[in-house]
mmCIF file of C-alpha atoms and ligand atoms in Angstrom:
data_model
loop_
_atom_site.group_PDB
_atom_site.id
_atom_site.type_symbol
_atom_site.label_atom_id
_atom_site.label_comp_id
_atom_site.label_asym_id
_atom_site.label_seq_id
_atom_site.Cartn_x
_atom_site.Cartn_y
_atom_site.Cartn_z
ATOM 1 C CA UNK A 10 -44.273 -38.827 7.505
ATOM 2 C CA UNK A 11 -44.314 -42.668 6.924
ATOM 3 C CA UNK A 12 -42.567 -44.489 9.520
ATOM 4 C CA UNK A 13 -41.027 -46.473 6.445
ATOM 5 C CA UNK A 14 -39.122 -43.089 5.527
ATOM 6 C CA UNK A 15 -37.354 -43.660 8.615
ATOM 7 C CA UNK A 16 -36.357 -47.278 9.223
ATOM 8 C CA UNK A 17 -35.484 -47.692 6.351
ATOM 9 C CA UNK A 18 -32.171 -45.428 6.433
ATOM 10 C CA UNK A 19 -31.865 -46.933 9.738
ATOM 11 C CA UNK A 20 -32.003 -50.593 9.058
ATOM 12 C CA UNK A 21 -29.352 -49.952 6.576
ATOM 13 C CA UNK A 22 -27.226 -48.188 9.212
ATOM 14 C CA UNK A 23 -28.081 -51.365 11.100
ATOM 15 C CA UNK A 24 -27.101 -53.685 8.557
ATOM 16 C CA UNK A 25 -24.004 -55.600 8.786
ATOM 17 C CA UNK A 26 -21.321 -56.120 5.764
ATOM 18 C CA UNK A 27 -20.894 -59.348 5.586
ATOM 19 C CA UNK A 28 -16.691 -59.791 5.045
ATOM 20 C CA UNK A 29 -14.105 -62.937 4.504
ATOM 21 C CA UNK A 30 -11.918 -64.206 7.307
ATOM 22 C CA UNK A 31 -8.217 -63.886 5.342
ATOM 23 C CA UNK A 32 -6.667 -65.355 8.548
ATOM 24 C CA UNK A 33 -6.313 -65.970 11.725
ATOM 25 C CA UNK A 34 -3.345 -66.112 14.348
ATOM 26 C CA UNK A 35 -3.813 -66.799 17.859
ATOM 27 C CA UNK A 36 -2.009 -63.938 20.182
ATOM 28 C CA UNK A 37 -2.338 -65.397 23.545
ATOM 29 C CA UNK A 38 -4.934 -68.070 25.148
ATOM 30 C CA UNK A 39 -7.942 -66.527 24.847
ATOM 31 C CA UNK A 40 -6.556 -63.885 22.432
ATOM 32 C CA UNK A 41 -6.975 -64.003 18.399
ATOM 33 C CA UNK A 42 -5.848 -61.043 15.726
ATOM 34 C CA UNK A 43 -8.662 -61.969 12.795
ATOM 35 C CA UNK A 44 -7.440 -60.106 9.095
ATOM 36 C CA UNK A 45 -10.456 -59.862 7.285
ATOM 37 C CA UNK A 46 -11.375 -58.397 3.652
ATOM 38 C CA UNK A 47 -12.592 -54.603 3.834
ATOM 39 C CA UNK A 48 -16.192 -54.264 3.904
ATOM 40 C CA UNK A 49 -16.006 -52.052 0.598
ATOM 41 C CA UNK A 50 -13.523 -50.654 -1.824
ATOM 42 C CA UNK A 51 -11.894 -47.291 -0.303
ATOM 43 C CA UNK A 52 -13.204 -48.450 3.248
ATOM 44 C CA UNK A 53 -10.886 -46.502 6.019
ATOM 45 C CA UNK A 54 -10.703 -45.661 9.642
ATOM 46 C CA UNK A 55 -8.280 -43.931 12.210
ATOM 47 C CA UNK A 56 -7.103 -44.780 15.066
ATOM 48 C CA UNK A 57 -9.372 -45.658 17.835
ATOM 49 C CA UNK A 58 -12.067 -46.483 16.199
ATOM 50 C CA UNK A 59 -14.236 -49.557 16.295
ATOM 51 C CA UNK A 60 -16.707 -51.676 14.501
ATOM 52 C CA UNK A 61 -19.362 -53.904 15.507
ATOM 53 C CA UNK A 62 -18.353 -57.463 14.619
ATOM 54 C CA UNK A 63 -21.548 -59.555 14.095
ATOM 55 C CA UNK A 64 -21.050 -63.554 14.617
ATOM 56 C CA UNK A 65 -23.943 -64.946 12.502
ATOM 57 C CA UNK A 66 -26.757 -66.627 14.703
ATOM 58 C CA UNK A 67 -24.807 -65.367 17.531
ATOM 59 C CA UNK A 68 -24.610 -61.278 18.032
ATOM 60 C CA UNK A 69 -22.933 -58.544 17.818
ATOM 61 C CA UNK A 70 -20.293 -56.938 19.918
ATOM 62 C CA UNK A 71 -18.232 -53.873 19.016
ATOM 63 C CA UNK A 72 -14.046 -54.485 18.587
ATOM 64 C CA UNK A 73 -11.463 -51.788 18.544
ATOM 65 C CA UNK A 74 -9.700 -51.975 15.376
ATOM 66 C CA UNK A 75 -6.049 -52.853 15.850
ATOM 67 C CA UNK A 76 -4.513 -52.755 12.092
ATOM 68 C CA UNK A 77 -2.474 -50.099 10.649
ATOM 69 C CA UNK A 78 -4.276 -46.858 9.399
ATOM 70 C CA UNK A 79 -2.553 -46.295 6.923
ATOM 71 C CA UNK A 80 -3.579 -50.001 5.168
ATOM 72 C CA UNK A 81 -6.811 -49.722 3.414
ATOM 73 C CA UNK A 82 -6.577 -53.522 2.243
ATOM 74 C CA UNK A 83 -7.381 -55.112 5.179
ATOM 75 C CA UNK A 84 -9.306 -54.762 8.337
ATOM 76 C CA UNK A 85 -7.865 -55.935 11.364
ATOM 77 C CA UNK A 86 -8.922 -56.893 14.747
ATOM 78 C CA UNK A 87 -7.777 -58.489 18.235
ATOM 79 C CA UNK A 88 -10.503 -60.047 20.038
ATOM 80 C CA UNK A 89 -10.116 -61.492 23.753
ATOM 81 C CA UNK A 90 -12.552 -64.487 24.203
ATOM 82 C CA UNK A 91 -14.737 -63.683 27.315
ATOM 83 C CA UNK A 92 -18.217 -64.931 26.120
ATOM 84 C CA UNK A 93 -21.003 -66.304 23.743
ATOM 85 C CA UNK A 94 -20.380 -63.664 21.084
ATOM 86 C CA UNK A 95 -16.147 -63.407 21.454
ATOM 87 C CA UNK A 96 -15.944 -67.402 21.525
ATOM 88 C CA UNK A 97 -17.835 -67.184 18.407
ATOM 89 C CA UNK A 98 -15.894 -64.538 16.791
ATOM 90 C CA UNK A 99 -12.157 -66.207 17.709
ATOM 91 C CA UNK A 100 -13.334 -69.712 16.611
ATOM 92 C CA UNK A 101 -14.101 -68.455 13.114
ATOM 93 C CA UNK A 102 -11.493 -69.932 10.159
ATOM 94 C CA UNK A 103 -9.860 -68.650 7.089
ATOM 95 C CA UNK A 104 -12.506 -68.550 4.505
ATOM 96 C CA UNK A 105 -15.746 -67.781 7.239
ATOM 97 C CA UNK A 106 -17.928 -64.769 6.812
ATOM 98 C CA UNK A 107 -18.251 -61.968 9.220
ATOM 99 C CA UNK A 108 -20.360 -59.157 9.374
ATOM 100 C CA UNK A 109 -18.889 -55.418 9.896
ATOM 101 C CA UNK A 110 -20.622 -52.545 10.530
ATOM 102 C CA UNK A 111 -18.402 -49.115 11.005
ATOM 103 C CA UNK A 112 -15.397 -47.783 11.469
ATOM 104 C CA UNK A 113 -17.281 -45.812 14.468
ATOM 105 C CA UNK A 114 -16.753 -43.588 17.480
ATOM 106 C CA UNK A 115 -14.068 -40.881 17.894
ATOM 107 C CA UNK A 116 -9.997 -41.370 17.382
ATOM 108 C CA UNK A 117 -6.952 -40.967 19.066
ATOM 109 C CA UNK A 118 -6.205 -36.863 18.968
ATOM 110 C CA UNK A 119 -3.136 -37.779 16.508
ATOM 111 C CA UNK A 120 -2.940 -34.727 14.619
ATOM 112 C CA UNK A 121 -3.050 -32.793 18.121
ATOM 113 C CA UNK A 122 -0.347 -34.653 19.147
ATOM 114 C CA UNK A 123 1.923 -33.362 16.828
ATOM 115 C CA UNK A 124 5.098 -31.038 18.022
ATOM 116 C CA UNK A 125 4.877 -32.590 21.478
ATOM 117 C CA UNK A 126 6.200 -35.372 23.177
ATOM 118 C CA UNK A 127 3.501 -38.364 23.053
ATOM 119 C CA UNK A 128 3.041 -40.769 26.569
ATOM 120 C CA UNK A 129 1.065 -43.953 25.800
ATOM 121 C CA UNK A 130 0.081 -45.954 28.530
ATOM 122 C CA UNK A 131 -1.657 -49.046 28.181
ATOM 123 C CA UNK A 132 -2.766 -52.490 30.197
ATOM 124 C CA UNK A 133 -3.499 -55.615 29.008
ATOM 125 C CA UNK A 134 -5.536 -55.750 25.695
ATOM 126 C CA UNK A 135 -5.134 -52.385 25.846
ATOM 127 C CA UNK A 136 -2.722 -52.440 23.465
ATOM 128 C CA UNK A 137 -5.003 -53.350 20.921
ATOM 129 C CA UNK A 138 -6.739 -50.126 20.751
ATOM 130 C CA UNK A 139 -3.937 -47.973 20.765
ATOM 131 C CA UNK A 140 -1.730 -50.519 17.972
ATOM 132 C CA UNK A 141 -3.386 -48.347 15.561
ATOM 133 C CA UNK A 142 -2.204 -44.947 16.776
ATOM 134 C CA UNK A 143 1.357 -46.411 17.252
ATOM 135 C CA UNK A 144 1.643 -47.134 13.843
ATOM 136 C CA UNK A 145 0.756 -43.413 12.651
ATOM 137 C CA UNK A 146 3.198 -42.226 15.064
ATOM 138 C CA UNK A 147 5.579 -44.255 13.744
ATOM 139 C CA UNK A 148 4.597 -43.743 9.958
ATOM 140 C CA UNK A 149 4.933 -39.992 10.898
ATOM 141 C CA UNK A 150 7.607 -40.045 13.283
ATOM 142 C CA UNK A 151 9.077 -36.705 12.340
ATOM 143 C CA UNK A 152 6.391 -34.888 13.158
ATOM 144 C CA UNK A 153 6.329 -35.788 17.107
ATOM 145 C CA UNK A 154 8.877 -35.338 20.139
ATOM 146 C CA UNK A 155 9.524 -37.665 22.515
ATOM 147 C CA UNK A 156 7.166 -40.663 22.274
ATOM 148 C CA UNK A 157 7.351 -43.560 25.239
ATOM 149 C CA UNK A 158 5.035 -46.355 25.134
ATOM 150 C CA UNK A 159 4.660 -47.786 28.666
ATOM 151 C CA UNK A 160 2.929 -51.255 28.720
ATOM 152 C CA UNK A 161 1.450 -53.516 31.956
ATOM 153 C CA UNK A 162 0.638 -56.988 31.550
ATOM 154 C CA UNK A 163 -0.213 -59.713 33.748
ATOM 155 C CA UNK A 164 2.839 -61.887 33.170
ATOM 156 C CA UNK A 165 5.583 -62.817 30.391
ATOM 157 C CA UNK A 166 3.217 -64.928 28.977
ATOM 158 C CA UNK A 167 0.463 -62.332 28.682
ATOM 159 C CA UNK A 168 2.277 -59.650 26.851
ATOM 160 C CA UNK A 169 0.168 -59.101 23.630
ATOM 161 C CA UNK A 170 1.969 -58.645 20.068
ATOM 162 C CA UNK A 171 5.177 -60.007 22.049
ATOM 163 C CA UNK A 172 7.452 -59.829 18.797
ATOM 164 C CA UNK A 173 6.202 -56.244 17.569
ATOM 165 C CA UNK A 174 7.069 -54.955 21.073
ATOM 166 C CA UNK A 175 10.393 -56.376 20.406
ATOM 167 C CA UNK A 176 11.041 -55.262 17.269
ATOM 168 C CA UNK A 177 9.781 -51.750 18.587
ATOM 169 C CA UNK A 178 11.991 -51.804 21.929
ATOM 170 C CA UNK A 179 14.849 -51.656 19.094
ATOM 171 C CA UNK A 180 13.902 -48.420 17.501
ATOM 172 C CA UNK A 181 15.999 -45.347 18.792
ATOM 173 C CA UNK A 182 13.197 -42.852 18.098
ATOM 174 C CA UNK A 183 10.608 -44.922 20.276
ATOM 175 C CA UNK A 184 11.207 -46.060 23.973
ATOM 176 C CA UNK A 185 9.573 -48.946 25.289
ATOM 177 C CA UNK A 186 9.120 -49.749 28.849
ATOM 178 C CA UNK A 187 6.782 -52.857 29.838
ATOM 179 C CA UNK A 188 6.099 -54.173 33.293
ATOM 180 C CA UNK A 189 4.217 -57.167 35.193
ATOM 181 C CA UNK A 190 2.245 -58.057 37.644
ATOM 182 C CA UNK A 191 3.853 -61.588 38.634
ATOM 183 C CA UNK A 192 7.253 -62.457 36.444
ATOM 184 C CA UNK A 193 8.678 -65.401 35.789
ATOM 185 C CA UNK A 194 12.525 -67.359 36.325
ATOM 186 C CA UNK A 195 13.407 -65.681 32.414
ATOM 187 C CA UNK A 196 11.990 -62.076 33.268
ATOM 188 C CA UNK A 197 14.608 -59.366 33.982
ATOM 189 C CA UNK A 198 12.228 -56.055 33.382
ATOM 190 C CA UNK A 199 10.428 -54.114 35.942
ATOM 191 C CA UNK A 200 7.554 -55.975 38.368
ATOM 192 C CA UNK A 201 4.696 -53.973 39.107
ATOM 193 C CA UNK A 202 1.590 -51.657 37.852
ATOM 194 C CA UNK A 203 1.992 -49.661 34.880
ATOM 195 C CA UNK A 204 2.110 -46.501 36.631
ATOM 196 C CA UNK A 205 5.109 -47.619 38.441
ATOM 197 C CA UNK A 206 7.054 -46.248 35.196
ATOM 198 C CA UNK A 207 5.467 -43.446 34.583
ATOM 199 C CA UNK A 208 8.149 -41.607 36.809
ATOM 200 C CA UNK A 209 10.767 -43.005 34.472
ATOM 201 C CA UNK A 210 9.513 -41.858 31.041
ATOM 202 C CA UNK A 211 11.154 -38.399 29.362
ATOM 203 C CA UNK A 212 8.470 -36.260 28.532
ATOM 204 C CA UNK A 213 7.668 -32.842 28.927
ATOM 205 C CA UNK A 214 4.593 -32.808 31.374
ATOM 206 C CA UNK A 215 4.076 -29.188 30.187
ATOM 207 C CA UNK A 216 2.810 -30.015 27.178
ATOM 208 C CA UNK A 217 2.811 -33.656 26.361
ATOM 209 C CA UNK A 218 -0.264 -35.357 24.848
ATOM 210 C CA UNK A 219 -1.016 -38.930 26.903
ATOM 211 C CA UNK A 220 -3.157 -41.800 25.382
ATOM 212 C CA UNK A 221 -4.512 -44.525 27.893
ATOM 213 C CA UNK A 222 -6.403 -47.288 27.566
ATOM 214 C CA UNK A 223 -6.802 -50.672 29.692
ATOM 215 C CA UNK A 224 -9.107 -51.716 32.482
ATOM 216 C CA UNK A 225 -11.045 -48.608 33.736
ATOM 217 C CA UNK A 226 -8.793 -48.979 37.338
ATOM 218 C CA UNK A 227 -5.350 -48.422 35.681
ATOM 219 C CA UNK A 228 -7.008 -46.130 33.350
ATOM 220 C CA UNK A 229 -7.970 -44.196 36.359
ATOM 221 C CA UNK A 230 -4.506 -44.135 38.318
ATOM 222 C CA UNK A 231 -2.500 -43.660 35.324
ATOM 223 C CA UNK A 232 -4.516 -40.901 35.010
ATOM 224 C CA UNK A 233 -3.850 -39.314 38.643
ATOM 225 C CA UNK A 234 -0.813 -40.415 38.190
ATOM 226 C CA UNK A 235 -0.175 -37.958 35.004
ATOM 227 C CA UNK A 236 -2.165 -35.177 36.747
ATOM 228 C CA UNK A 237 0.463 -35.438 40.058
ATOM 229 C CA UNK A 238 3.239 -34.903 37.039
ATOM 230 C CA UNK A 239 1.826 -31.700 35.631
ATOM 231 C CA UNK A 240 -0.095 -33.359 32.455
ATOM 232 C CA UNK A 241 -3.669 -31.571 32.491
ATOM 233 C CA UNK A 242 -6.649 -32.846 32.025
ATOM 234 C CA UNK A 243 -7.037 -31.437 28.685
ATOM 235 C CA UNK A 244 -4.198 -33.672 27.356
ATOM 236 C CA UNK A 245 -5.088 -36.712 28.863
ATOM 237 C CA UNK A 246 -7.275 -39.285 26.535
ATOM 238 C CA UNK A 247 -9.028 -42.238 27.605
ATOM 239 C CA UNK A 248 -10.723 -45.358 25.439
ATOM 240 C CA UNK A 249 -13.622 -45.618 27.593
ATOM 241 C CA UNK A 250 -15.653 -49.368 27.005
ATOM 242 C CA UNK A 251 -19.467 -49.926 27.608
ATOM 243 C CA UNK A 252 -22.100 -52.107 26.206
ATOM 244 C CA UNK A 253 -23.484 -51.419 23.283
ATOM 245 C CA UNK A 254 -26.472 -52.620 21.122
ATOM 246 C CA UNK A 255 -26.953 -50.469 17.994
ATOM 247 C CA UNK A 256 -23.296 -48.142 18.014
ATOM 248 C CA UNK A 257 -24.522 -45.446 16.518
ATOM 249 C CA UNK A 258 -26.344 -42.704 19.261
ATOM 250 C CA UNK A 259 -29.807 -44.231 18.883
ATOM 251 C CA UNK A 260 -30.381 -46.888 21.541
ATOM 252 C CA UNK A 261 -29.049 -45.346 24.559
ATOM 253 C CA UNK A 262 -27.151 -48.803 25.608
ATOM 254 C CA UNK A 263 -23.660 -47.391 26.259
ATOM 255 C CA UNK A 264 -24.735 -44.239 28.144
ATOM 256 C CA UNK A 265 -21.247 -42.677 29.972
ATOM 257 C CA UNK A 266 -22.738 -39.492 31.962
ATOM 258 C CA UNK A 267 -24.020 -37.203 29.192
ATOM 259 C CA UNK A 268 -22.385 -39.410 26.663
ATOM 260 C CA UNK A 269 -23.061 -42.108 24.171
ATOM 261 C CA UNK A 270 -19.542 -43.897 24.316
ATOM 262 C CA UNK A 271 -20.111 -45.486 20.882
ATOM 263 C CA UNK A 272 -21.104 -41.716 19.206
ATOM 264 C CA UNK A 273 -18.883 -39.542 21.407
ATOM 265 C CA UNK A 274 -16.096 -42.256 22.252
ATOM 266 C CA UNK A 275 -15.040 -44.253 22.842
ATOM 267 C CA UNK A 276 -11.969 -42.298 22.896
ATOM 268 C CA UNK A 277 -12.616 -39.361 25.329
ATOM 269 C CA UNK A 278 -10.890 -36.525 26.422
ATOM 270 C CA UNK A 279 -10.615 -36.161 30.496
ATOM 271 C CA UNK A 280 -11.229 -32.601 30.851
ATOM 272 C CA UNK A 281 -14.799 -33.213 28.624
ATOM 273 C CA UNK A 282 -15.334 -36.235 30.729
ATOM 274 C CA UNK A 283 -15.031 -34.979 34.509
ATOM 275 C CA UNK A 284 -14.914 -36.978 37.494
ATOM 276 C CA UNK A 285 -18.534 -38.081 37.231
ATOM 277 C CA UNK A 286 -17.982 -40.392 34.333
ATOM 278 C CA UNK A 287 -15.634 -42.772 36.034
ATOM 279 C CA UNK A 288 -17.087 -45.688 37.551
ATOM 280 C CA UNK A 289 -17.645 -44.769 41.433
ATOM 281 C CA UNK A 290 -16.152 -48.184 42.923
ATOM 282 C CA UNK A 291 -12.675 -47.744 41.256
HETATM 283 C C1 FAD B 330 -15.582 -49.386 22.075
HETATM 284 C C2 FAD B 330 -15.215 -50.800 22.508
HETATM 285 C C3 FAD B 330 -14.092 -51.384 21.965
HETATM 286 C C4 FAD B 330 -13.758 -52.700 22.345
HETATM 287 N N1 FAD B 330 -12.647 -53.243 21.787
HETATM 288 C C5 FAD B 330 -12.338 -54.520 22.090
HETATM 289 C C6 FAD B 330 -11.204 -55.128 21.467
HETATM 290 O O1 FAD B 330 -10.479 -54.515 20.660
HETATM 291 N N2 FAD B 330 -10.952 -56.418 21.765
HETATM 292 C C7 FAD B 330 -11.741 -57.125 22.669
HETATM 293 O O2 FAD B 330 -11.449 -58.302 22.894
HETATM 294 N N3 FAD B 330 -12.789 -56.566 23.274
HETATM 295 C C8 FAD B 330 -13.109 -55.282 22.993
HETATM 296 N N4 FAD B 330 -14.209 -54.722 23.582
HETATM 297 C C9 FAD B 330 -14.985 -55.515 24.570
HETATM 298 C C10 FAD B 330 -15.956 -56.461 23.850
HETATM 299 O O3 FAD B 330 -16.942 -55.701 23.185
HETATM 300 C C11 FAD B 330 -16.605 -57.391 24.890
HETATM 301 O O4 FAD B 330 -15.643 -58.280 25.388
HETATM 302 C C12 FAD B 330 -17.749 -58.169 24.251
HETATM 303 O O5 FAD B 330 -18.841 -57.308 24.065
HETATM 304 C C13 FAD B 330 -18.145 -59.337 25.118
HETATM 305 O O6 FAD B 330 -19.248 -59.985 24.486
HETATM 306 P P1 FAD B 330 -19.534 -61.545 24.703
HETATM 307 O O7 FAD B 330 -20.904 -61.834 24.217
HETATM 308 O O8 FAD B 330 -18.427 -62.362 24.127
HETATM 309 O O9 FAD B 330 -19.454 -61.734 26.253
HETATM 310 P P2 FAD B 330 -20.503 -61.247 27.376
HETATM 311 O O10 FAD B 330 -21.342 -62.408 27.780
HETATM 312 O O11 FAD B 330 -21.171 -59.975 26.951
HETATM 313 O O12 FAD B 330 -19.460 -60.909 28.505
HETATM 314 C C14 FAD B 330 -18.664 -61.944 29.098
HETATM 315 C C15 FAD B 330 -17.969 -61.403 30.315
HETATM 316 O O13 FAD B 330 -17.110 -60.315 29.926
HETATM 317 C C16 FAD B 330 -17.494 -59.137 30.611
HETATM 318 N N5 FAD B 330 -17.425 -58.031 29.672
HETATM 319 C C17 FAD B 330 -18.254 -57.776 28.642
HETATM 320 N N6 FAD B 330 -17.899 -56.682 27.996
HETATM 321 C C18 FAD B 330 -16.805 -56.224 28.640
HETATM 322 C C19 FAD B 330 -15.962 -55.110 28.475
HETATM 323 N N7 FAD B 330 -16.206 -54.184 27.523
HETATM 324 N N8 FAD B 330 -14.919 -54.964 29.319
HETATM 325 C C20 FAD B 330 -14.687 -55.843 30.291
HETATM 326 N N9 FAD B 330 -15.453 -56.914 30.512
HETATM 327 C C21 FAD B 330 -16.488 -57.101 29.700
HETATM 328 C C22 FAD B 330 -18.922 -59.359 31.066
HETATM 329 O O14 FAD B 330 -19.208 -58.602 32.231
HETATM 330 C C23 FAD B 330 -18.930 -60.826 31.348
HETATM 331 O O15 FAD B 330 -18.379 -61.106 32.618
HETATM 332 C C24 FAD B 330 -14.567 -53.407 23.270
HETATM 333 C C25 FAD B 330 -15.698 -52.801 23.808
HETATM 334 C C26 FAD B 330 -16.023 -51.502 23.443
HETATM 335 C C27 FAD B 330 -17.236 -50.864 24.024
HETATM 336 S S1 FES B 331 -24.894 -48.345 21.490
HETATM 337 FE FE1 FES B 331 -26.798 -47.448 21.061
HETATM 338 S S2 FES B 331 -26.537 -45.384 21.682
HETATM 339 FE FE2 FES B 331 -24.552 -46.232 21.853
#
């Protein structure tokens, strides 16, 4: 067989869409949501899934996608500014062209969710990844129990989507409990690590479905943390993060254990995972 017959399928795998900047607001700092035009007509994903974002002449890193599922007009996606490839991507302006490859990787168990009380616990950007499978919740609301979304950030200051959190602290059928690290003269809420309010959340550890994803430390206690309430492994998911090069199971890059976090994740299910997966020094 021609070698051809086979790059070729892959360089178009490979190959990045390139799509229009809409807009761009600046969430915190270092923090930027970017709306962009959909790679294609009928393009879709579901929450927890990612693309590769390719900043031309720079690279290509792969972003969580943080818009609402349920919105095939626009892709949307929050990107922290931590190097070459994220300065690039958060500098870009209305009008500038980006280039998408995806929606990839597995999604937020949603539809397994339903009929049970729903924990999401989150740190930091973490909230990003999970925005997505808030929304469906919410679009679907009916169709859960209890649903708590516990948040940690740094400080005031560093709470991402600060007004949407607001706005969803007000809903009856959603509660809302945030925390910091370090608070300031104006804050009044709870001081401490996100776990800290797990003990104050009402949901049935019997059967509830928990979604996590932050720094792979908190990821780790909150998920003790659950365990010590009765949550098994089996209904504990994670949004594991690695480096990755092609995102689609061929260059071995974001090896996890015996996973490929951009094929098999990034959102993973604890039980599957097993202790050896987590990074040893956390
Ligand atoms: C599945 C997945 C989803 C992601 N979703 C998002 C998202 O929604 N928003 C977002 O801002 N970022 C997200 N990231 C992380 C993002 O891909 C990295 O920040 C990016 O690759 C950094 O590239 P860079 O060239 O800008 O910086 P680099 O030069 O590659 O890195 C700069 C610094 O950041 C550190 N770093 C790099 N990658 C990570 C990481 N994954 N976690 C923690 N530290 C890192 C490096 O160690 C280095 O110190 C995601 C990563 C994965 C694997
Ligand atoms: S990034 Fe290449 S195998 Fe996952």
């Amino acid at each position: 067989m021609s070698t051809q017959l086979l790059a070729e399928p892959v360089a178009c795998l490979m190959a990045p869409i390139p799509c229009r900047v809409r807009s761009v607001a600046r969430e915190l700092d270092d923090t930027f949501t970017l709306e962009l035009a959909p790679p294609f007509e009928g393009w879709s994903f579901d929450p927890g899934q990612f693309t590769m974002l390719y900043a031309f002449g720079v690279g290509e890193v792969p972003i969580s996608i943080s818009g609402d599922p349920g919105d095939r007009s626009r892709l949307v996606q929050t990107i922290r500014a931590v190097g070459p490839v994220t300065d690039a991507l958060t500098s870009v302006a209305p009008g500038d062209m980006i280039g998408v490859r995806g929606p990839y990787g597995t999604t937020w168990p949603v539809d397994v969710a339903e009929g049970r009380d729903v924990v999401i616990v989150t740190g930091g950007i973490g909230l990003a990844p999970l925005r997505p499978a808030i929304l469906h919740i919410l679009e679907h609301r009916d169709r859960y129990g209890n649903v708590t979304l516990l948040y940690g950030a740094r400080s005031p200051s560093e709470l991402l989507f600060a007004d949407e959190l607001q706005e969803w602290r007000g809903r009856f059928d959603l509660e809302v409990l945030i925390t910091v690290d370090h608070g300031d003269r104006a804050w009044r809420g709870p001081v401490g690590v996100v776990t800290s309010l797990i003990g104050r959340a009402d949901f049935d550890p019997q059967s509830a479905i928990a979604l996590i994803c932050g720094p792979e430390i908190m990821m780790r206690f909150t998920r003790q943390e659950l365990e010590r309430t009765g949550v098994t492994p089996d209904r504990l998911y994670v949004s594991m993060e690695r480096n990755m090069k092609c995102g689609i199971g061929l260059c071995g890059h974001c090896q996890l254990g015996r996973f490929f976090v951009c094929k098999d994740g990034p959102v993973l299910n604890c039980a599957d995972m097993g202790e050896s997966c987590w990074t040893r020094e956390v």
